[in-house]
Short mmCIF file of C-alpha atoms and ligand atoms in Angstrom, two decimals:
data_model
loop_
_atom_site.label_atom_id
_atom_site.label_comp_id
_atom_site.label_asym_id
_atom_site.label_seq_id
_atom_site.Cartn_x
_atom_site.Cartn_y
_atom_site.Cartn_z
CA MET F 25 -1.88 12.49 -13.84
CA PRO F 26 -0.83 11.78 -10.25
CA LEU F 27 -1.03 8.27 -8.85
CA GLU F 28 -3.74 7.46 -6.36
CA LEU F 29 -2.70 5.82 -3.10
CA VAL F 30 -5.16 3.83 -0.97
CA THR F 31 -4.37 2.49 2.50
CA ILE F 32 -6.17 -0.78 3.24
CA PRO F 33 -6.28 -2.02 6.84
CA CYS F 34 -6.00 -5.82 6.95
CA LEU F 35 -5.95 -8.44 9.73
CA SER F 36 -5.43 -6.80 13.14
CA ASP F 37 -2.85 -4.11 12.33
CA ASN F 38 -1.43 -4.74 8.83
CA TYR F 39 -1.69 -2.43 5.86
CA ALA F 40 -1.88 -3.29 2.20
CA TRP F 41 -1.30 -0.39 -0.17
CA LEU F 42 -2.96 0.18 -3.53
CA VAL F 43 -1.32 2.41 -6.12
CA HIS F 44 -3.44 3.26 -9.14
CA ASP F 45 -2.17 4.89 -12.31
CA ALA F 46 -5.22 6.05 -14.24
CA ALA F 47 -3.16 7.00 -17.30
CA THR F 48 -2.19 3.38 -17.92
CA ASP F 49 -4.99 1.67 -15.96
CA THR F 50 -2.37 -0.02 -13.82
CA THR F 51 -3.09 -0.97 -10.23
CA VAL F 52 -0.50 -2.38 -7.87
CA VAL F 53 -0.92 -3.76 -4.39
CA ILE F 54 2.04 -3.81 -2.06
CA ASP F 55 1.73 -6.81 0.26
CA ALA F 56 -1.28 -9.06 0.54
CA PRO F 57 -2.13 -9.81 4.17
CA GLU F 58 -5.59 -11.07 3.12
CA ALA F 59 -7.49 -10.96 -0.15
CA ALA F 60 -11.01 -9.86 0.84
CA PRO F 61 -10.42 -6.23 1.88
CA ILE F 62 -8.18 -5.69 -1.15
CA LEU F 63 -10.71 -7.18 -3.57
CA HIS F 64 -13.40 -5.06 -1.94
CA GLU F 65 -11.45 -1.85 -2.62
CA LEU F 66 -10.69 -2.90 -6.19
CA TYR F 67 -14.35 -3.65 -6.97
CA ALA F 68 -15.57 -0.49 -5.27
CA ARG F 69 -13.24 1.62 -7.40
CA GLY F 70 -13.55 -0.36 -10.61
CA TRP F 71 -9.82 -1.01 -10.73
CA LYS F 72 -8.20 -4.11 -12.17
CA LEU F 73 -5.24 -5.39 -10.20
CA SER F 74 -2.15 -5.77 -12.38
CA HIS F 75 0.73 -6.37 -9.94
CA ILE F 76 1.25 -7.77 -6.45
CA LEU F 77 4.58 -6.63 -4.95
CA LEU F 78 5.72 -8.58 -1.90
CA THR F 79 8.12 -7.07 0.64
CA HIS F 80 8.99 -10.25 2.55
CA HIS F 81 7.87 -13.79 3.20
CA HIS F 82 6.04 -13.51 6.54
CA PRO F 83 2.50 -14.90 6.31
CA ASP F 84 0.86 -11.61 7.31
CA HIS F 85 2.33 -10.04 4.14
CA ILE F 86 1.77 -12.77 1.56
CA GLN F 87 -1.09 -15.07 2.44
CA GLY F 88 -3.67 -13.22 0.34
CA ALA F 89 -1.53 -13.25 -2.81
CA PRO F 90 -2.63 -16.59 -4.35
CA MET F 91 -6.31 -15.69 -4.03
CA LEU F 92 -5.72 -12.21 -5.44
CA GLU F 93 -3.84 -13.71 -8.36
CA ALA F 94 -6.62 -16.22 -9.00
CA ALA F 95 -9.29 -13.50 -8.87
CA THR F 96 -7.50 -10.88 -10.99
CA GLY F 97 -4.66 -12.48 -12.95
CA ALA F 98 -2.21 -10.03 -11.38
CA ARG F 99 1.52 -10.77 -11.61
CA ILE F 100 3.20 -11.71 -8.31
CA ILE F 101 6.60 -10.09 -7.83
CA GLY F 102 8.99 -10.74 -4.98
CA ALA F 103 12.57 -11.41 -3.99
CA ALA F 104 14.45 -14.05 -5.97
CA ALA F 105 16.34 -14.91 -2.78
CA ASP F 106 13.06 -15.82 -1.07
CA ALA F 107 11.36 -17.55 -4.00
CA HIS F 108 11.37 -20.81 -2.03
CA ARG F 109 9.26 -19.28 0.76
CA LEU F 110 7.05 -16.88 -1.20
CA PRO F 111 3.95 -17.79 -3.22
CA PRO F 112 4.95 -18.85 -6.77
CA LEU F 113 6.38 -15.69 -8.35
CA THR F 114 5.55 -14.47 -11.85
CA GLU F 115 8.68 -12.37 -11.67
CA ALA F 116 11.61 -12.67 -9.24
CA VAL F 117 13.57 -9.48 -8.57
CA GLU F 118 16.80 -8.56 -6.85
CA PRO F 119 18.01 -5.50 -4.98
CA GLY F 120 19.00 -2.84 -7.52
CA ASP F 121 16.49 -3.96 -10.16
CA VAL F 122 14.15 -1.39 -11.65
CA LEU F 123 10.65 -2.66 -12.30
CA ARG F 124 8.35 -1.18 -14.91
CA VAL F 125 4.82 -0.80 -13.58
CA GLY F 126 2.68 0.99 -16.16
CA MET F 127 4.73 4.13 -16.81
CA GLN F 128 6.33 4.05 -13.36
CA ALA F 129 9.89 3.00 -12.72
CA VAL F 130 10.01 1.20 -9.37
CA GLU F 131 13.36 0.83 -7.72
CA VAL F 132 13.86 -2.41 -5.78
CA ILE F 133 15.89 -1.75 -2.62
CA GLY F 134 17.35 -4.53 -0.50
CA VAL F 135 16.62 -3.88 3.17
CA PRO F 136 17.74 -6.98 5.11
CA GLY F 137 17.40 -7.12 8.89
CA HIS F 138 13.82 -8.12 9.73
CA THR F 139 14.29 -10.94 7.21
CA SER F 140 17.32 -11.63 5.05
CA GLY F 141 15.49 -11.14 1.75
CA HIS F 142 13.34 -8.14 2.68
CA LEU F 143 12.73 -5.65 -0.15
CA ALA F 144 11.44 -2.09 -0.25
CA TYR F 145 9.85 -0.61 -3.38
CA HIS F 146 10.53 3.00 -4.29
CA PHE F 147 8.25 4.81 -6.74
CA ALA F 148 10.73 7.64 -7.28
CA ALA F 149 8.68 9.84 -9.61
CA THR F 150 5.80 9.97 -7.14
CA GLY F 151 7.86 9.93 -3.99
CA LEU F 152 6.41 6.79 -2.43
CA ALA F 153 8.43 4.14 -0.59
CA PHE F 154 6.86 0.86 0.52
CA THR F 155 9.00 -0.40 3.33
CA GLY F 156 7.10 -3.36 4.82
CA ASP F 157 8.64 -4.26 8.18
CA SER F 158 11.96 -2.46 7.66
CA LEU F 159 11.48 1.29 8.25
CA MET F 160 8.10 1.64 9.97
CA GLY F 161 6.10 4.54 11.36
CA TRP F 162 8.32 5.92 14.14
CA GLY F 163 10.19 2.62 14.33
CA CYS F 164 11.66 -0.34 12.54
CA GLY F 165 10.89 -4.03 12.37
CA ARG F 166 12.22 -6.52 14.84
CA ILE F 167 15.49 -8.10 13.74
CA PHE F 168 14.63 -11.77 13.12
CA GLU F 169 17.12 -12.97 10.52
CA GLY F 170 19.69 -10.24 10.07
CA THR F 171 22.17 -8.50 12.30
CA PRO F 172 21.81 -5.05 13.83
CA ALA F 173 24.49 -3.87 11.37
CA GLN F 174 22.37 -5.06 8.45
CA MET F 175 19.21 -3.37 9.71
CA PHE F 176 21.20 -0.21 10.43
CA ALA F 177 22.55 -0.16 6.86
CA SER F 178 19.07 -0.82 5.45
CA LEU F 179 17.62 2.11 7.37
CA GLU F 180 20.51 4.35 6.34
CA ARG F 181 19.82 3.46 2.72
CA LEU F 182 16.14 4.39 3.08
CA ALA F 183 17.03 7.57 4.96
CA GLU F 184 18.90 8.77 1.86
CA LEU F 185 15.66 9.03 -0.12
CA PRO F 186 14.31 12.55 -0.67
CA ASP F 187 12.79 14.36 2.34
CA ALA F 188 9.29 14.44 0.90
CA THR F 189 9.18 10.70 0.24
CA ARG F 190 6.06 9.27 1.84
CA ILE F 191 6.84 6.13 3.83
CA CYS F 192 4.20 3.41 3.55
CA ALA F 193 4.95 0.63 6.05
CA GLY F 194 3.37 -2.74 6.70
CA HIS F 195 1.75 -2.16 10.10
CA GLU F 196 0.01 0.44 12.25
CA TYR F 197 2.57 0.41 15.06
CA THR F 198 3.12 4.15 15.36
CA LEU F 199 1.64 4.73 18.83
CA ASN F 200 3.53 1.86 20.41
CA ASN F 201 6.75 2.91 18.67
CA GLY F 202 6.16 6.49 19.78
CA ARG F 203 5.67 5.49 23.41
CA PHE F 204 9.03 3.75 23.24
CA ALA F 205 10.71 6.78 21.61
CA LEU F 206 9.27 9.04 24.30
CA SER F 207 10.47 6.67 27.03
CA LEU F 208 14.01 7.47 25.87
CA GLU F 209 13.51 11.22 25.47
CA PRO F 210 10.38 12.27 27.38
CA ASP F 211 10.88 16.01 26.90
CA HIS F 212 11.72 16.09 23.19
CA PRO F 213 9.33 18.65 21.63
CA ALA F 214 9.19 17.02 18.18
CA LEU F 215 8.37 13.66 19.77
CA MET F 216 5.61 15.15 21.91
CA ALA F 217 4.14 16.92 18.88
CA ARG F 218 4.20 13.73 16.83
CA MET F 219 2.55 11.75 19.61
CA ALA F 220 -0.29 14.27 19.85
CA GLU F 221 -0.80 14.07 16.09
CA ALA F 222 -0.68 10.27 16.03
CA GLN F 223 -3.12 9.97 18.93
CA ALA F 224 -5.55 12.33 17.21
CA ALA F 225 -5.34 10.32 13.99
CA ARG F 226 -5.98 7.01 15.75
CA ALA F 227 -8.81 8.47 17.85
CA ALA F 228 -10.44 9.56 14.58
CA GLY F 229 -9.93 6.08 13.12
CA ARG F 230 -7.35 7.31 10.60
CA PRO F 231 -4.05 5.58 9.77
CA THR F 232 -0.91 7.38 10.91
CA LEU F 233 0.68 6.44 7.57
CA PRO F 234 1.97 7.39 5.10
CA VAL F 235 4.44 9.68 6.82
CA PRO F 236 7.05 11.97 5.22
CA LEU F 237 10.59 10.68 5.49
CA ALA F 238 11.65 14.06 6.91
CA LEU F 239 9.47 13.42 9.98
CA GLU F 240 11.01 9.98 10.44
CA ARG F 241 14.48 11.46 10.23
CA ALA F 242 13.58 14.01 12.90
CA THR F 243 11.81 11.68 15.34
CA ASN F 244 12.57 8.00 14.66
CA PRO F 245 15.21 6.84 17.18
CA TYR F 246 16.55 4.25 14.73
CA LEU F 247 17.35 7.03 12.25
CA ARG F 248 18.81 9.28 14.94
CA SER F 249 21.52 7.11 16.45
CA ALA F 250 24.11 9.68 15.34
CA ASP F 251 22.27 12.41 17.28
CA PRO F 252 24.37 13.25 20.37
CA ALA F 253 21.21 14.05 22.36
CA LEU F 254 19.80 10.56 21.83
CA ALA F 255 23.15 8.88 22.53
CA ALA F 256 23.35 10.83 25.80
CA ALA F 257 19.75 9.95 26.65
CA VAL F 258 20.61 6.24 26.56
CA GLY F 259 23.86 6.76 28.47
CA MET F 260 26.10 6.30 25.43
CA ALA F 261 27.48 9.77 24.76
CA GLY F 262 30.28 9.54 22.20
CA ALA F 263 29.51 5.95 21.19
CA ASP F 264 29.37 5.14 17.52
CA PRO F 265 25.95 5.26 15.86
CA LEU F 266 25.77 1.51 15.18
CA ALA F 267 26.37 0.78 18.88
CA VAL F 268 23.66 3.26 19.84
CA PHE F 269 21.28 1.75 17.28
CA THR F 270 21.99 -1.77 18.56
CA GLU F 271 21.31 -0.74 22.16
CA ILE F 272 18.07 1.07 21.26
CA ARG F 273 16.77 -1.84 19.17
CA ALA F 274 17.57 -4.27 22.03
CA ARG F 275 15.74 -2.03 24.52
CA LYS F 276 12.67 -1.98 22.27
CA ASP F 277 12.59 -5.78 22.29
CA ARG F 278 12.23 -5.62 26.09
CA PHE F 279 9.83 -2.62 26.11
ZN1 ZN E 21 7.28 -9.33 8.97
FE1 FE E 22 4.58 -8.00 9.46
#
């Protein structure tokens, strides 16, 4: 039986993600920006929350976790390295660990850059990757604690996942990220097509996520820093991909 995925808008532009495995009656939430909308979805569907997976310690990703735990008894799982700044963890994990969630094996991937302890969770059998504020729809998170080289390596690691992997990120930032991408390459057909699609989704009140990794690889400037066309577009023809990435990320901070 396939897993069910539910996108839950929280706060102003965050997403929490529910993954339900009917075969084992297991329900996981990835990130907990606030408890109420998540509890509402659980009650409406008759699902019992079993696990809360946290991507990183920022308040807009964790502040609902204690209330969710109190209401459901779910286990809170997050990075051992950030245990001092996460809600009390039931289970602390490290990059490279494989979590058992019902019958699913969930690969824990270290993706430092936005924060030093940031994790992504990869449900390999179902092709879902929960990336928080690392790889995001058409963009990547701001580099707060890491270096550009760390974020670059984190994104390269995620970009190795299979093409069909659906990327589930922590925010609805796609339109803003897309406007930035188009500011670099205004005439790029794949970028224009993606913008039209994203605008239609938002106009209809739909999330732009999840998004297939293949589309990110084709359109996300932070995954395309080795593309000569993009390097040329930012005046860095022939520069190495990390330098191009660093320049693009810095430009986004000023955008
Ligand atoms: Zn964050
Ligand atoms: Fe965030």
